[in-house]
Coordinates of C-alpha atoms (C1' of nucleotides) in Angstrom, one line a residue:
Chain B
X1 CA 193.1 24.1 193.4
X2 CA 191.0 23.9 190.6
X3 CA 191.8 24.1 187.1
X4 CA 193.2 27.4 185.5
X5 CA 190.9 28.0 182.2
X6 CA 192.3 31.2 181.5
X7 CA 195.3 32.1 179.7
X8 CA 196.6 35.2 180.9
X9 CA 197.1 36.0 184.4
X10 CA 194.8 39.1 184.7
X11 CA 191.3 38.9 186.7
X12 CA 188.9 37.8 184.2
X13 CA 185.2 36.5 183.8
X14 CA 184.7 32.7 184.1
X15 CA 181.6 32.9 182.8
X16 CA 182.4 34.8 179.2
X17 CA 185.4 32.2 178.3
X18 CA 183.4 29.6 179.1
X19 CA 180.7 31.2 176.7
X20 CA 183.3 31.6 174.8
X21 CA 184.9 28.3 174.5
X22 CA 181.3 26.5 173.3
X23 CA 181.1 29.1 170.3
X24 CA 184.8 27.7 169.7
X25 CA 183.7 24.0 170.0
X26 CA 181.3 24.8 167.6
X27 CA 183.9 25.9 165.1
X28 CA 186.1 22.9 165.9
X29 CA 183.6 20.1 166.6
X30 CA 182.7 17.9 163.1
X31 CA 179.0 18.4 163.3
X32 CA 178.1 21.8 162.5
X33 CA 175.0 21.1 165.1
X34 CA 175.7 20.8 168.7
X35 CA 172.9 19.5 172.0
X36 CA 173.6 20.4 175.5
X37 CA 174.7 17.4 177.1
X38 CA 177.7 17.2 174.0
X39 CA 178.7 20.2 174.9
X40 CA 178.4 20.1 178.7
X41 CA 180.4 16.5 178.5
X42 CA 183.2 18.1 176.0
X43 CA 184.0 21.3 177.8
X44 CA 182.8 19.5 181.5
X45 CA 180.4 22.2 182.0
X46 CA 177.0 21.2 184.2
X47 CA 173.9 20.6 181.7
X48 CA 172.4 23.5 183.6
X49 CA 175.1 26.1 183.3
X50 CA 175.4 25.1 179.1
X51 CA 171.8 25.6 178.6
X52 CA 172.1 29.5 180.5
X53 CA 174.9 30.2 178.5
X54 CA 172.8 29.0 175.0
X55 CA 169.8 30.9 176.1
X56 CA 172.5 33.9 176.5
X57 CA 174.1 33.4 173.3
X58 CA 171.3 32.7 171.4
X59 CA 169.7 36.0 172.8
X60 CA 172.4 37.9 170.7
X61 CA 172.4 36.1 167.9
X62 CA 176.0 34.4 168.6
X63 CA 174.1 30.9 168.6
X64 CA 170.6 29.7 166.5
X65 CA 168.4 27.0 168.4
X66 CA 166.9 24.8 165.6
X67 CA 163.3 24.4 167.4
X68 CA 162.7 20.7 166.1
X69 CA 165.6 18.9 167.2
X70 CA 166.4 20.8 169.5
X71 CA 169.9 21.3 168.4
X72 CA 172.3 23.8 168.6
X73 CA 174.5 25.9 166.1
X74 CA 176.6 29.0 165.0
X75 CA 174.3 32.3 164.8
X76 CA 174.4 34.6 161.9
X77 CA 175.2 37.2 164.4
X78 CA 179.1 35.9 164.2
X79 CA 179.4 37.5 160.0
X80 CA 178.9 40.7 161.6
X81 CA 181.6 40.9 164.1
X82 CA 183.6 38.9 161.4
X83 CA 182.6 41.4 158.6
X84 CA 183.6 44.6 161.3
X85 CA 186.8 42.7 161.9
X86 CA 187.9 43.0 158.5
X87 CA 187.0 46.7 158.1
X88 CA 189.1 47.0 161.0
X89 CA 192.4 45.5 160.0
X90 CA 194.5 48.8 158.4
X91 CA 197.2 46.2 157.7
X92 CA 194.8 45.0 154.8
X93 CA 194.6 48.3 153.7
X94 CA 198.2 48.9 153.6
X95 CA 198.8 45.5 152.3
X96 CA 196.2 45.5 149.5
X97 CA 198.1 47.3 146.9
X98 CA 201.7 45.5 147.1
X99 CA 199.2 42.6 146.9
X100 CA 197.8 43.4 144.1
X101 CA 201.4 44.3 142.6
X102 CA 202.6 41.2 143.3
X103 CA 199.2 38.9 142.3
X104 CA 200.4 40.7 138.8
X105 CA 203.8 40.2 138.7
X106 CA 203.8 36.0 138.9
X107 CA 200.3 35.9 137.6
X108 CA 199.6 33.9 141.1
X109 CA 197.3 34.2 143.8
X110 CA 198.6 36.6 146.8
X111 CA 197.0 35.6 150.6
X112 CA 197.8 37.2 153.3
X113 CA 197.4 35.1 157.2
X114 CA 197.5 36.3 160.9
X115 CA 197.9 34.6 164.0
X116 CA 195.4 33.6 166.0
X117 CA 195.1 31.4 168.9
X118 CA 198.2 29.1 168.3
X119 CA 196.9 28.7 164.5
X120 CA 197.0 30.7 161.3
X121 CA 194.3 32.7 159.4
X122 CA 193.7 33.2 156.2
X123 CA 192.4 37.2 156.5
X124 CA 192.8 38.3 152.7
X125 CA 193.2 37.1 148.9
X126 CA 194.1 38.4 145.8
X127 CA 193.1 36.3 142.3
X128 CA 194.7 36.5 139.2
X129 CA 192.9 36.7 136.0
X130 CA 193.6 33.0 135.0
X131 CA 190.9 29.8 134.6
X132 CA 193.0 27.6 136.4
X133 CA 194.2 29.7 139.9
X134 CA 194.3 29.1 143.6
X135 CA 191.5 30.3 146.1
X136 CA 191.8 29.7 149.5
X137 CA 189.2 30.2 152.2
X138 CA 189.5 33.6 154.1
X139 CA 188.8 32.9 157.7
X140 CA 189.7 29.2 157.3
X141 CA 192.4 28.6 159.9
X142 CA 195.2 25.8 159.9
X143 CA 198.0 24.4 162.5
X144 CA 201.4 26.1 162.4
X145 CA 203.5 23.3 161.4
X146 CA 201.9 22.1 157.6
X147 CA 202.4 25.1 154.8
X148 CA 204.4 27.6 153.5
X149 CA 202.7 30.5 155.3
X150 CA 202.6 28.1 158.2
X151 CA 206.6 27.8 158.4
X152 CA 207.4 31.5 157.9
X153 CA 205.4 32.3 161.1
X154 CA 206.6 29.5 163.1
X155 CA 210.3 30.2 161.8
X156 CA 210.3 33.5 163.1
X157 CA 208.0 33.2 166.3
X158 CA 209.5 33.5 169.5
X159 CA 211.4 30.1 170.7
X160 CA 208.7 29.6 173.5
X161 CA 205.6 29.2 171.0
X162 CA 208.1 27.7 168.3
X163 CA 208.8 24.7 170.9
X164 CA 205.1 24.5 172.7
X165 CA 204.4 23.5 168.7
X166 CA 207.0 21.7 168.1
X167 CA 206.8 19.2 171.1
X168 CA 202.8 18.8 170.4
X169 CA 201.5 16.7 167.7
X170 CA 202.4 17.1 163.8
X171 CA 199.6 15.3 162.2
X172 CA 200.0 14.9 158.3
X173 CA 197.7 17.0 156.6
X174 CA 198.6 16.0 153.2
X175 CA 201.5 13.0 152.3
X176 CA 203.9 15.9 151.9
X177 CA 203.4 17.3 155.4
X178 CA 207.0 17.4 157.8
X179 CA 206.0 14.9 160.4
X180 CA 208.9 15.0 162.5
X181 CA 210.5 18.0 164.9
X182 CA 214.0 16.8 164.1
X183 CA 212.7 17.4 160.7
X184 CA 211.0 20.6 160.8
X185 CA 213.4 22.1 162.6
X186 CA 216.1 21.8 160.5
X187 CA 213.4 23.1 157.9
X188 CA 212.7 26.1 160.0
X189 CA 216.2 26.9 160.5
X190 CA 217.0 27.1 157.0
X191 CA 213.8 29.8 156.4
X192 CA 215.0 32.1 158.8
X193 CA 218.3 32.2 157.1
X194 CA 217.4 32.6 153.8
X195 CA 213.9 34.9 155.0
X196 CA 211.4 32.6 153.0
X197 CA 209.6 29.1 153.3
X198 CA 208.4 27.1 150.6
X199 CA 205.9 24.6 150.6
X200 CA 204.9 21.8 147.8
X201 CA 201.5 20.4 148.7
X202 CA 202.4 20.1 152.4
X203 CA 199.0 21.2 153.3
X204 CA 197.1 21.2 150.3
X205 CA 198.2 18.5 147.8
X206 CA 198.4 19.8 144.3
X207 CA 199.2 23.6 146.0
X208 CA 202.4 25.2 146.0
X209 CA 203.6 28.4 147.9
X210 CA 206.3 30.0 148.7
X211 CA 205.3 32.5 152.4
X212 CA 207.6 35.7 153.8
X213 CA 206.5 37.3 157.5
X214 CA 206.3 41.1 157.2
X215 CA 207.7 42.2 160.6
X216 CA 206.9 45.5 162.8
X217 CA 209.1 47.4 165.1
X218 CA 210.3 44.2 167.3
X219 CA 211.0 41.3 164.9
X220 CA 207.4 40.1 165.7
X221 CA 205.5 38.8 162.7
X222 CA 202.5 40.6 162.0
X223 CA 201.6 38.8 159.1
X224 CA 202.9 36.7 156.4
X225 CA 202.3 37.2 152.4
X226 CA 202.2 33.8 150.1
X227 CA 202.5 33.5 146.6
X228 CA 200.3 30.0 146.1
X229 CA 198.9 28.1 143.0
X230 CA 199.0 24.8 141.1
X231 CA 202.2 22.9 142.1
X232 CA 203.0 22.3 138.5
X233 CA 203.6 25.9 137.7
X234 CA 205.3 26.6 140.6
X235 CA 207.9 23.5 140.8
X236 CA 210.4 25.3 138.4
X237 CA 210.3 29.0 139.6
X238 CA 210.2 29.1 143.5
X239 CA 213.7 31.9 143.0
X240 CA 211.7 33.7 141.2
X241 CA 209.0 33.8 142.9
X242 CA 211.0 33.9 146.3
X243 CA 212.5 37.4 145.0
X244 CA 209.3 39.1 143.8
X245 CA 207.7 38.2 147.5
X246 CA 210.8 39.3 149.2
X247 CA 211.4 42.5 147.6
X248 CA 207.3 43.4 148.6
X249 CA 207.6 42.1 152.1
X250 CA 210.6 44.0 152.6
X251 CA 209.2 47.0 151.6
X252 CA 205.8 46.6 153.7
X253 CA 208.1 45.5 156.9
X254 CA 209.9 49.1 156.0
X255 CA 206.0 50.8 156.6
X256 CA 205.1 48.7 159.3
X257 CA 208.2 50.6 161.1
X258 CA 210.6 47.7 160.8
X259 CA 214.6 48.7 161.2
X260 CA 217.0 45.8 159.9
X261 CA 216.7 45.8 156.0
X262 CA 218.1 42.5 156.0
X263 CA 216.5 39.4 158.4
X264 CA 219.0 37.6 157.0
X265 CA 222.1 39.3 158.3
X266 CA 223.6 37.9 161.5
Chain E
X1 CA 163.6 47.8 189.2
X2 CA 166.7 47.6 187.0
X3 CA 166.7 47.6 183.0
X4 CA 166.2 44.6 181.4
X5 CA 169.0 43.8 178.7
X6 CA 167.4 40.3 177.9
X7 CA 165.5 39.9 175.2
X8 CA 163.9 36.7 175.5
X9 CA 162.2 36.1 178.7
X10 CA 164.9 33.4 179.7
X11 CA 166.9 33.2 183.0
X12 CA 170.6 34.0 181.3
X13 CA 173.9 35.2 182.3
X14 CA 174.2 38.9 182.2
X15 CA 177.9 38.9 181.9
X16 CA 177.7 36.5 178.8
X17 CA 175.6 39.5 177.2
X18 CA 177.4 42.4 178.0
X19 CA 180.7 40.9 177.0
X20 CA 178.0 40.0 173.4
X21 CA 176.8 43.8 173.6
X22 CA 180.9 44.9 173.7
X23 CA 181.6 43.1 171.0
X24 CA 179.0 44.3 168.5
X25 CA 179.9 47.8 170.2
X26 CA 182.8 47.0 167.7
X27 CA 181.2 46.2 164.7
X28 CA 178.5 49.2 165.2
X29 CA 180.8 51.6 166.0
X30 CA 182.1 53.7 163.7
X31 CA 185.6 53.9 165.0
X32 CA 187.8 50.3 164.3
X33 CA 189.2 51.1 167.9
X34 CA 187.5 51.8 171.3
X35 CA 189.0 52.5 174.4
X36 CA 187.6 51.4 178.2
X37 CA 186.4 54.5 179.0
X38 CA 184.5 55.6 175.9
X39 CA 182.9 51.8 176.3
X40 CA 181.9 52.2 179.4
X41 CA 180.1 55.3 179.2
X42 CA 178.3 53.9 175.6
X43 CA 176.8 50.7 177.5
X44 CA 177.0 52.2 180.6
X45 CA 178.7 49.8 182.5
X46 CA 181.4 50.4 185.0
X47 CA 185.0 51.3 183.8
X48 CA 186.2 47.8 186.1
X49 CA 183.6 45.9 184.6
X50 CA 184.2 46.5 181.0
X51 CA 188.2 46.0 181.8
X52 CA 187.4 42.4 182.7
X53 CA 185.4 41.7 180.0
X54 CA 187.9 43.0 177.8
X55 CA 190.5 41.0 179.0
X56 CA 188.3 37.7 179.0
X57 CA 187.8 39.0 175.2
X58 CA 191.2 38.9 174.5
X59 CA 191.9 35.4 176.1
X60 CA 190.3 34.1 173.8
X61 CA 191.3 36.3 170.9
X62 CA 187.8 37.6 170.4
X63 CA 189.4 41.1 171.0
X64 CA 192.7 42.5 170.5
X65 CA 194.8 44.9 172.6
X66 CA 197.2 47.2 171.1
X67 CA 199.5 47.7 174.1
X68 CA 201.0 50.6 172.6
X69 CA 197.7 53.0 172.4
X70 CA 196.1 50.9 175.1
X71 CA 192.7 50.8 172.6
X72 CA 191.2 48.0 171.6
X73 CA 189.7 46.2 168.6
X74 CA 188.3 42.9 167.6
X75 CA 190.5 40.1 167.4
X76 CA 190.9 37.4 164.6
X77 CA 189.3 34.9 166.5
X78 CA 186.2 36.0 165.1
X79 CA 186.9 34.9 161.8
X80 CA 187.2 31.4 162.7
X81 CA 183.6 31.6 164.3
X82 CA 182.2 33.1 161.0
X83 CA 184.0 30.8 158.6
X84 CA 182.2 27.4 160.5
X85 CA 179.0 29.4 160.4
X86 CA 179.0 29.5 157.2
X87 CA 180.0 26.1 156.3
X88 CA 177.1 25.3 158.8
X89 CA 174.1 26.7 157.0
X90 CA 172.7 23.9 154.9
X91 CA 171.0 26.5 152.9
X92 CA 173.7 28.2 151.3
X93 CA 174.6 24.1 149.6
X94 CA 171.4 23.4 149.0
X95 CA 170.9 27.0 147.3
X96 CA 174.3 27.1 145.6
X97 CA 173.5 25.5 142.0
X98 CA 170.0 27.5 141.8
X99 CA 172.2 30.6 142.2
X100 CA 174.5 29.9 140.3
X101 CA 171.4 28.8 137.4
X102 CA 170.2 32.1 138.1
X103 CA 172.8 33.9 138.0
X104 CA 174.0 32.3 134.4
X105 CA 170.4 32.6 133.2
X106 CA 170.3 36.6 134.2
X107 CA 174.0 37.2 133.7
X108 CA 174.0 39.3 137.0
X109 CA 175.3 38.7 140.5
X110 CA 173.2 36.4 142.3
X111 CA 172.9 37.2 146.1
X112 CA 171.7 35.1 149.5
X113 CA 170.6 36.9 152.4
X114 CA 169.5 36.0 156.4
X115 CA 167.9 37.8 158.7
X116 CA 169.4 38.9 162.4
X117 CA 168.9 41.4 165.2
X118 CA 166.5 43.1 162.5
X119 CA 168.9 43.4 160.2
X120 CA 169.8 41.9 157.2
X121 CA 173.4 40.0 156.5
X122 CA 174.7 39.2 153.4
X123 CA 175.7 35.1 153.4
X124 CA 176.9 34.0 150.2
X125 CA 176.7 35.5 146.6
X126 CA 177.8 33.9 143.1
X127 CA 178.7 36.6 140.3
X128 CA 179.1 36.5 136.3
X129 CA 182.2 36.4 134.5
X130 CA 181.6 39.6 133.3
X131 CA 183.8 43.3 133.4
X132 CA 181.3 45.3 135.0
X133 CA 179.5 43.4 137.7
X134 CA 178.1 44.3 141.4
X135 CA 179.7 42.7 144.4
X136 CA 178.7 42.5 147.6
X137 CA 180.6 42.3 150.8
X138 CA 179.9 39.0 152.7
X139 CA 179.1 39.4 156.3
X140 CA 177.7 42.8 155.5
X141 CA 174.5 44.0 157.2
X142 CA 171.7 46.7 156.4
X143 CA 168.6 47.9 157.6
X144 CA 165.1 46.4 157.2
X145 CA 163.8 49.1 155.3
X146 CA 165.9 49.8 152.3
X147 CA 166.8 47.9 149.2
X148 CA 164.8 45.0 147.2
X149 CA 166.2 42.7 149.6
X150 CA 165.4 43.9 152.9
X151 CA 161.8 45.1 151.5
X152 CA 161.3 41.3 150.3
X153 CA 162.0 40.3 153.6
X154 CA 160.2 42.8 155.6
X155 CA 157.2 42.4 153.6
X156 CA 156.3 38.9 154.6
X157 CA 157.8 39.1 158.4
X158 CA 155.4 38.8 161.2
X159 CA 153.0 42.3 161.7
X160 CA 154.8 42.6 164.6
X161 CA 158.6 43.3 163.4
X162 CA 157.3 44.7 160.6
X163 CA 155.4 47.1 163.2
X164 CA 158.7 47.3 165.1
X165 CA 160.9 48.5 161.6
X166 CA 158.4 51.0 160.8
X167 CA 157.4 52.6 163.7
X168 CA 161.3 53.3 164.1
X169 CA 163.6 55.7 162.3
X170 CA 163.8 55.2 158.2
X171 CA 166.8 56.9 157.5
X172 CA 167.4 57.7 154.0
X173 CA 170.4 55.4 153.3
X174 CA 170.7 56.9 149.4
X175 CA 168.5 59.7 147.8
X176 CA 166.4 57.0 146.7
X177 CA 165.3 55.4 150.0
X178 CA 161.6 55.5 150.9
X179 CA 161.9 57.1 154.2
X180 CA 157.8 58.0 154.9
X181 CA 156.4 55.3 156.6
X182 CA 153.0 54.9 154.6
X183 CA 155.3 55.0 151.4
X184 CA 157.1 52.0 152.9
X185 CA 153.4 50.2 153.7
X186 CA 152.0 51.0 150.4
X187 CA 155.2 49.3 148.9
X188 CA 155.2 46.1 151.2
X189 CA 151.5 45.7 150.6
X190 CA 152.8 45.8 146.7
X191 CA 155.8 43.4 147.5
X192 CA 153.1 40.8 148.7
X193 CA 150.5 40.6 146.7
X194 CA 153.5 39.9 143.4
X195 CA 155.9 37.8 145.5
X196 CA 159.2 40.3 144.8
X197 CA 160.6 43.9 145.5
X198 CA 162.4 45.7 143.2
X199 CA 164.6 48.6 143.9
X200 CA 166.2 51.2 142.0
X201 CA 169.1 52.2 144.0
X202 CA 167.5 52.7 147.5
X203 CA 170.4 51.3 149.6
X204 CA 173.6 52.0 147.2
X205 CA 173.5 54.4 144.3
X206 CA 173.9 53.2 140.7
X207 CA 173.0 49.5 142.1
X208 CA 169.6 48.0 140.7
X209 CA 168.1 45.1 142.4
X210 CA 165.3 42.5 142.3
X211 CA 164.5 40.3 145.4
X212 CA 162.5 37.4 146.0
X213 CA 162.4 35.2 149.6
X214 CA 162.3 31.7 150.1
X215 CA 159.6 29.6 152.6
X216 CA 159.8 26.7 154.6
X217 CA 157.5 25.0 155.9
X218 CA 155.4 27.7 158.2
X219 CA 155.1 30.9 156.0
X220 CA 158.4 32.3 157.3
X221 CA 160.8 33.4 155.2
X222 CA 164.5 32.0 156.1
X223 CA 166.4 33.7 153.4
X224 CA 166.1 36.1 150.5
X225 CA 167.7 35.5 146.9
X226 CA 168.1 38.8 144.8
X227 CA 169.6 39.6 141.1
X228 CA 171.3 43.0 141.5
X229 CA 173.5 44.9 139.1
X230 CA 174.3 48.0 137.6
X231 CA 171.5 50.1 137.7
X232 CA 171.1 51.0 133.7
X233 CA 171.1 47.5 133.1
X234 CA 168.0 46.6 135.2
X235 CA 165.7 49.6 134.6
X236 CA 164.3 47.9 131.4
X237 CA 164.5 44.2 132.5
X238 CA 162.8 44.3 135.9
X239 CA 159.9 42.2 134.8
X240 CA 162.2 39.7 132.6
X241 CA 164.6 38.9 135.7
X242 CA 161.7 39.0 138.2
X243 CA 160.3 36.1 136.8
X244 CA 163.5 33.7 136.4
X245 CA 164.1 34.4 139.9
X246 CA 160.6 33.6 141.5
X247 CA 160.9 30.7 139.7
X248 CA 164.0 29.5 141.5
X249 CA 162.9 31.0 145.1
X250 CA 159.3 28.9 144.4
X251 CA 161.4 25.7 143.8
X252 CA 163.8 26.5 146.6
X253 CA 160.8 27.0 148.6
X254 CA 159.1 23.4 147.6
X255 CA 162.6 22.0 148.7
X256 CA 162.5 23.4 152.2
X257 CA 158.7 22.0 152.6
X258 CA 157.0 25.1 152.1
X259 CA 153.2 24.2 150.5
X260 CA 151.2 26.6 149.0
X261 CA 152.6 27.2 145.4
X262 CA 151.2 30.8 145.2
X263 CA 152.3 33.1 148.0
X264 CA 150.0 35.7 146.4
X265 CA 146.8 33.6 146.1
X266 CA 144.5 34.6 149.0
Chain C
dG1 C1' 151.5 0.3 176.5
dG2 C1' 154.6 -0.2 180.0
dT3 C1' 159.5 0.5 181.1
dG4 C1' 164.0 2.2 180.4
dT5 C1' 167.0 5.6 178.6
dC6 C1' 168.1 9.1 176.3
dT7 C1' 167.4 14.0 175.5
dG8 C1' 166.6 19.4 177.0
dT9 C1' 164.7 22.3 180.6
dT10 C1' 163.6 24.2 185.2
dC11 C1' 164.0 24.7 190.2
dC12 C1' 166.1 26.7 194.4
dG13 C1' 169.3 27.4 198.3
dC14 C1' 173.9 28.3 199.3
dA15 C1' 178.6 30.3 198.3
dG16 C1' 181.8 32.7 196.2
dA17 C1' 182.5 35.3 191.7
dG18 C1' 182.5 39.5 190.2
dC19 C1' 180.4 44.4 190.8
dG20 C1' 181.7 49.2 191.4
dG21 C1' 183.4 53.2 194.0
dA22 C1' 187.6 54.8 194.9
dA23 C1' 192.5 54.9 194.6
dC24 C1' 196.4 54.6 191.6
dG25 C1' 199.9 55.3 187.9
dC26 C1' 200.6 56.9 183.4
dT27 C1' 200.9 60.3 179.5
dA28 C1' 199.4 64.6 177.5
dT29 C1' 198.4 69.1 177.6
dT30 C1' 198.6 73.7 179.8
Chain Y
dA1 C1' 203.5 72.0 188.7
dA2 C1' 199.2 71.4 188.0
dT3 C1' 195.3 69.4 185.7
dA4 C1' 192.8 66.2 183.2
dG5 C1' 192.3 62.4 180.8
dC6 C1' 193.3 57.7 180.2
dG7 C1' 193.6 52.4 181.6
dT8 C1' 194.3 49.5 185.5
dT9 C1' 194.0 47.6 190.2
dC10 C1' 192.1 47.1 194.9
dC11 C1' 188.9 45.2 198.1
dG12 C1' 184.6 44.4 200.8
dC13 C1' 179.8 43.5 200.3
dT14 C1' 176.1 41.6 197.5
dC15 C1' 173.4 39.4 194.7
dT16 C1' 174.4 36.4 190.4
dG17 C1' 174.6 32.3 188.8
dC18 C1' 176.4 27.5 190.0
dG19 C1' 174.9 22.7 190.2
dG20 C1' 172.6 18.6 192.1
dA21 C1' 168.3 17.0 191.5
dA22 C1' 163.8 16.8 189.8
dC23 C1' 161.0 17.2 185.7
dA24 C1' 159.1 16.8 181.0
dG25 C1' 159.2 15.0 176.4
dA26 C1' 161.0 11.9 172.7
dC27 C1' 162.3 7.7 171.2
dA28 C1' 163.4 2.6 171.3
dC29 C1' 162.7 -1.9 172.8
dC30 C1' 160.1 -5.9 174.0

DNA sequence: GGTGTCTGTTCCGCAGAGCGGAACGCTATT
DNA sequence: AATAGCGTTCCGCTCTGCGGAACAGACACC
């Protein structure tokens, strides 16, 4: 039997997750370039097949072929389906102005992350008017176990994903990041019951944040809000700012559909 | 004999491009959400066919299903792509401290455009700390014809896309757009024989712009720089800001190995 | 300037992936 | 009940596209 590339159990088309699998290298690989045979050895795709799916790719856009070298890379075609996508999500929309409230309140920067793929996404921001402020990288994506945001998705994921995570690696991102499961799961335990995580400079060193899901119907996290900046201001006034996030996620849970005002409550 | 859906004259995978032509269905669509059926009938491909690619999509979180309405929309996957394109083009680093000269120097936003599938996509921008400022959305994409961007670009573009945009519809975007094609020629010839195009709110109301591309080493433009801003505050300095910014596109130009320091000379 | 070793690209015959018409289950609407 | 729309699944035949191998350049080494 050969090997099972697809996720899902449904009838699918080899040949567009394969396509789709070398645009993906090309976001995970180092080089920002890619040739055929790296590609064909990485994914263990003939030479032949890789250069048909380029050519494909590279007729929509989806891929650029720098004529010198020869090389490979990420077509421009990508910001457009990236820029649609954001149009698209109504939870921005819905979200934006409790964002905003809350960017105001603590005088912090406001992010809001999905899930995607096993990792997080960073899909929105909100600034404060200060020189020295936070800005993370929307569209930048990060592993589930390192962070604030990262921990209240993770806490409140279902146990299946929470332990395919959890028994994989837990490479240190910064010095601060939890390494071990024993560890991280006691962590975990102790955001679902109090409904928030807090992170200083486990992913980022010098960046605090304290992260809340906002839940729909089910208990499934749709997304999670984080209050992040300089570690130093944030140190001595996680309550606080635990409380303000809280009270907004709370509320945007409540729209979302969400019955159970209090995740906390057994 | 069938219709051909390749561009290029390369032997590719159809199924690669349709599953590419679905997904910009999306982002050209003016729904957020599109069902199987209403797909189907758009490309004209069979019901069973685009359910398959759909659900490849979604493997690979390229699309996303909302199992309650059964419609479905991109997924967050595509961020992921678009955030290591962007850290991929060299250009926008090697670009980012003359924009950001030119942008201090003119005390207006600053903006970097690429071309693809004749249109034009916004990649990077840098604004002034100022109250009243245009901003533009990254990832965004426009027609060929309208705007000091897209008329900078379409002026020095091979005779044969140029032949392509015109002979097409020019659809008035604003009031202001030139939408007769000689109008558009008499202006491109204009556009050439200065080095920029200016325009007076031709692709968003109230927004003034002045837009200058950047060579390499063929005469083919790879990207456009442009000052744009309120509109008041550019109908008297058109002249002023024209020639700070043709002075940074002519040394961007020398850095990507363009020769020929006068585009306009004959 | 041969000779070797990398690239990326093209060829072509065989095999099985996936196309598509039709049937199926749903949910609304009448 | 009946109709009409949807998304999904089925299955046999067909023609796409897989892949080993050959080819064409670009370097590097001596």
């Amino acid at each position: 039997m050969p090997t099972e590339n697809n996720r899902t159990g449904e009838r699918n088309v080899a040949a567009i997750e394969r396509a789709a699998d070398v645009l993906f290298l090309f976001a995970n690989s180092d080089n920002q370039t890619l040739g055929v045979t790296e590609i064909s050895s990485t994914l263990d795709i003939s030479k032949a097949v890789v250069h048909r799916i380029l050519a494909s790719l590279r007729d929509r856009g989806l891929v650029a072929l720098d004529e010198e070298s020869r090389r490979y890379s990420l077509g421009p075609a990508v910001l457009v389906l990236a820029d649609a996508y954001l149009d698209g999500i109504d939870q921005r929309s819905i979200a934006a102005a409790a964002m905003r409230r809350l960017c105001t309140a603590t005088n912090e920067t406001v992010t809001m992350s999905v899930l995607t793929g096993g990792r997080r996404v960073y899909v929105d921001q909100v600034t404060p008017p200060m020189e020295v402020k936070m800005t993370v990288q929307v569209g930048a994506s990060y592993p589930l176990h390192a962070g604030a945001s990262s921990k209240a998705f993770l806490a409140f994921e279902s146990p299946e994903v929470r332990d395919q995570v959890l028994s994989g690696d837990l490479p240190a991102v910064t010095s601060e990041t939890i390494t071990s499961r024993s560890d991280l799961e006691r962590e975990l335990a102790e955001v679902r019951t109090r409904g928030w995580a807090v992170s200083l400079g486990e992913r980022e060193s010098g960046a605090g944040s304290v992260a809340a899901p906002v839940f729909d119907q089910g208990d499934v996290p749709v997304m999670v809000l984080s209050v992040c900046g300089p570690v130093e201001r944030f140190r001595d006034r996680v309550e606080e700012v635990a409380g303000l996030l809280l009270t907004t996620t709370e509320e945007l849970s409540r729209q979302f559909g969400h019955r159970e005002p209090s995740p906390a409550g057994h």
